mmCIF file of C-alpha atoms in Angstrom:
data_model
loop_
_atom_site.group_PDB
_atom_site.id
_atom_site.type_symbol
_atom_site.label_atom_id
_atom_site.label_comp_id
_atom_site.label_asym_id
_atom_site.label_seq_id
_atom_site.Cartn_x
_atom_site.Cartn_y
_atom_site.Cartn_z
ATOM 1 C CA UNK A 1279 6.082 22.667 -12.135
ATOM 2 C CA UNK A 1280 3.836 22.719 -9.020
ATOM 3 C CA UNK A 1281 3.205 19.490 -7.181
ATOM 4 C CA UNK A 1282 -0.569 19.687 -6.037
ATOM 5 C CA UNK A 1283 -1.528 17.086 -3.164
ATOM 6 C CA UNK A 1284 -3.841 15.223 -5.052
ATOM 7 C CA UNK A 1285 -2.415 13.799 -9.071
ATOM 8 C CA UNK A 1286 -5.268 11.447 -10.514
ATOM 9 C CA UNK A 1287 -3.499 8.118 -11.398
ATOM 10 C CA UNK A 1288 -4.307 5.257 -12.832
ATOM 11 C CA UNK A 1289 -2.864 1.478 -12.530
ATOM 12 C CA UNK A 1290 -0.554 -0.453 -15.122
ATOM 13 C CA UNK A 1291 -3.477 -3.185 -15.356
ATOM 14 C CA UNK A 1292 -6.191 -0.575 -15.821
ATOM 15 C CA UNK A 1293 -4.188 0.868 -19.255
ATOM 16 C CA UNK A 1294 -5.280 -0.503 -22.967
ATOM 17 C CA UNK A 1295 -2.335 -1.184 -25.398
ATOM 18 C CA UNK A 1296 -3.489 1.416 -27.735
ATOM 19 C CA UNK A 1297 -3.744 4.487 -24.322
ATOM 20 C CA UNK A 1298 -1.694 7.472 -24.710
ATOM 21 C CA UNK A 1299 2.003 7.155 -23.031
ATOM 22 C CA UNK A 1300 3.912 10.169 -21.846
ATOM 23 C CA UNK A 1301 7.411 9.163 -20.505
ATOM 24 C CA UNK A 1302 9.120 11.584 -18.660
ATOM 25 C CA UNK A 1303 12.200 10.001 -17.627
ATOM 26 C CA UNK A 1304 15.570 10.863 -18.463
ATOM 27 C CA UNK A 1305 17.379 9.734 -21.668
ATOM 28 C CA UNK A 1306 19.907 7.235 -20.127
ATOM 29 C CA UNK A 1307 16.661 5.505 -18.876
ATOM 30 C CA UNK A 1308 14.363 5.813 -21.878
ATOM 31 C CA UNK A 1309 17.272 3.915 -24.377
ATOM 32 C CA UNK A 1310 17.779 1.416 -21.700
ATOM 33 C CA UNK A 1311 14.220 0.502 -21.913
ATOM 34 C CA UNK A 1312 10.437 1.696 -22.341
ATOM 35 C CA UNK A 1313 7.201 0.663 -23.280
ATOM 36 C CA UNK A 1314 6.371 0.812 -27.020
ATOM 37 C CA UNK A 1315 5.082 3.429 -28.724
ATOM 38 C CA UNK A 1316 5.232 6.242 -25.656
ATOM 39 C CA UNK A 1317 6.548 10.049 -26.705
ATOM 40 C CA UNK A 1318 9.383 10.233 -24.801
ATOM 41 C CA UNK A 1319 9.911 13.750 -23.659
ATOM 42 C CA UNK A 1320 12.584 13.770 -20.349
ATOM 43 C CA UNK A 1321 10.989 15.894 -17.270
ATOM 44 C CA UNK A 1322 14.539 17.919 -17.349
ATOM 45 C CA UNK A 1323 13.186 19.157 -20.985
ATOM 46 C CA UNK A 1324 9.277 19.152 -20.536
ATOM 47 C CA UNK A 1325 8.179 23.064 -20.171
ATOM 48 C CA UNK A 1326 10.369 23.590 -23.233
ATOM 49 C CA UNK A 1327 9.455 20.635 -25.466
ATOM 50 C CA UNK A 1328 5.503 21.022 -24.505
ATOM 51 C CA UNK A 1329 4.311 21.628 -27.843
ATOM 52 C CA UNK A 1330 5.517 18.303 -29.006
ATOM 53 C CA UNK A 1331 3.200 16.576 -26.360
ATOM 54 C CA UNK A 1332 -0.202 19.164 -27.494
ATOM 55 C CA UNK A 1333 1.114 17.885 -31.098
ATOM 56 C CA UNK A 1334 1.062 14.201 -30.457
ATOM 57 C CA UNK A 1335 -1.667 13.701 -27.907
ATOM 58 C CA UNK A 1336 -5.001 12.419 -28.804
ATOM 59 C CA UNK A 1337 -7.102 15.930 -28.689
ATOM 60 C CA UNK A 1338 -10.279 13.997 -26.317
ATOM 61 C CA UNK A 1339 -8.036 11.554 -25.042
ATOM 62 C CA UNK A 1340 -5.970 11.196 -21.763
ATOM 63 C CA UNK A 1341 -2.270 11.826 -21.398
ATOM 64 C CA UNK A 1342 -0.900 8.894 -19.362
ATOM 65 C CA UNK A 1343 2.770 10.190 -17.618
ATOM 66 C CA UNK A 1344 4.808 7.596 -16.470
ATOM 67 C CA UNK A 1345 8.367 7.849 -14.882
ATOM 68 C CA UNK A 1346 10.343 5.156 -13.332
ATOM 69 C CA UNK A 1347 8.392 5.143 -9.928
ATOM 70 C CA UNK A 1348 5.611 7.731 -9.897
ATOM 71 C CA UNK A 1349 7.233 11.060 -8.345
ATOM 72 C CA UNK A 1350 8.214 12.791 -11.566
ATOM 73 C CA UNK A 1351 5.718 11.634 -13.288
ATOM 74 C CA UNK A 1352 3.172 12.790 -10.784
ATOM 75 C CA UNK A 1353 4.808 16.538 -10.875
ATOM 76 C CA UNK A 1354 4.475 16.099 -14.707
ATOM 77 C CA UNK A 1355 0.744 14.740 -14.538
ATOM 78 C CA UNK A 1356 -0.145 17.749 -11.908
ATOM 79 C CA UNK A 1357 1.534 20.112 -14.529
ATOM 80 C CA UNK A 1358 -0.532 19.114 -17.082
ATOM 81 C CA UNK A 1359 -3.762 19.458 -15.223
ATOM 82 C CA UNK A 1360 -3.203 22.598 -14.303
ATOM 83 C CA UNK A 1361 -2.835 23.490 -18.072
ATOM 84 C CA UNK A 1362 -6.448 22.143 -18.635
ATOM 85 C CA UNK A 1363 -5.043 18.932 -20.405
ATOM 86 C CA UNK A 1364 -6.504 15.509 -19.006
ATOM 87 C CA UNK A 1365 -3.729 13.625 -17.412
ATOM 88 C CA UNK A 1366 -3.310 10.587 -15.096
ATOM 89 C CA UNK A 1367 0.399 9.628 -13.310
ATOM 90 C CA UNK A 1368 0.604 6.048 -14.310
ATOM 91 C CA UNK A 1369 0.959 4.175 -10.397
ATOM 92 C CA UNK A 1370 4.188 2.596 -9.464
ATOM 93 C CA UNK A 1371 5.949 3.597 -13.024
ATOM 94 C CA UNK A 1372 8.062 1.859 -15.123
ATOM 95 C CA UNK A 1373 8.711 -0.447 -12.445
ATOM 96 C CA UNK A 1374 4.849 -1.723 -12.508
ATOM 97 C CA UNK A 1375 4.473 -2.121 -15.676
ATOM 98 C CA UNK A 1376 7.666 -4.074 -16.353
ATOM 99 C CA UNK A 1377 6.284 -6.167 -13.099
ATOM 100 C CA UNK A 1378 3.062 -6.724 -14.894
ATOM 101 C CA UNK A 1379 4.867 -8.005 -17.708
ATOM 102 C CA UNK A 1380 4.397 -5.569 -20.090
ATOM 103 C CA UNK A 1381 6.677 -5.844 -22.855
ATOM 104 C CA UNK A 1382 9.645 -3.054 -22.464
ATOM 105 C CA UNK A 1383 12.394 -2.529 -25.705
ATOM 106 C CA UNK A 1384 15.527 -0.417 -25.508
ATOM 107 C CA UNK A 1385 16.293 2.738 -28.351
ATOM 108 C CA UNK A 1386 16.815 -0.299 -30.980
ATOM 109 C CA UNK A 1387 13.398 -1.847 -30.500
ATOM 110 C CA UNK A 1388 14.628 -4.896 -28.547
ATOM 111 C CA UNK A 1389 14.267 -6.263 -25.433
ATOM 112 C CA UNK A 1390 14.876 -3.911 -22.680
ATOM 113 C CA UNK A 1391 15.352 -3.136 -18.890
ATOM 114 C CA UNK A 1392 13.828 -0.517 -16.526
ATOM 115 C CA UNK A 1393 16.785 1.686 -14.697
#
């Protein structure tokens, strides 16, 4: 995955409930907790596992990647663009949005924390 010098992104605040969620962290981090309802496919994994994302994303919709800051998630995001696919890296990560008090559950579905 290339890293270009400029990845769109967009804000926690600025996503609906019901946008498309990539997360691309690792799976220590995604069963300790994650927002609702996001594919979780780890960045380690990506290049092979891409045909679950083509399968699961909205076909006219955007592809929001979010990691735990923004880095791998912006690599990810950049990837993605470069394969024609609209993506955005989500701005701050996992840490913003649990800052913005978005709800975040662990593997069971309860409450969870951002590593």
């Amino acid at each position: 995955m290339a890293f270009g010098s400029h990845v769109p992104t967009v804000g926690v605040g600025d996503l609906a409930g019901d946008d498309f969620l990539l997360d691309v962290r690792e799976d220590e981090e995604w069963q300790a907790g994650h927002a609702a309802g996001a594919l979780h496919i780890p960045m380690s994994e990506f290049v092979a596992r891409f045909g679950e994302l083509t399968e699961a994303a909205p076909q006219d919709g955007k592809v929001n990647v979010i990691c735990r800051v923004g880095g791998r998630s912006a690599q990810v995001a950049m990837y993605l663009v470069q394969q024609g696919i609209d993506a955005v890296n989500v701005d701050g990560g996992m840490q913003s949005w649990e800052a913005a008090g978005r709800p975040v559950v662990d593997d069971k579905g309860q409450p969870g924390t951002v590593v």
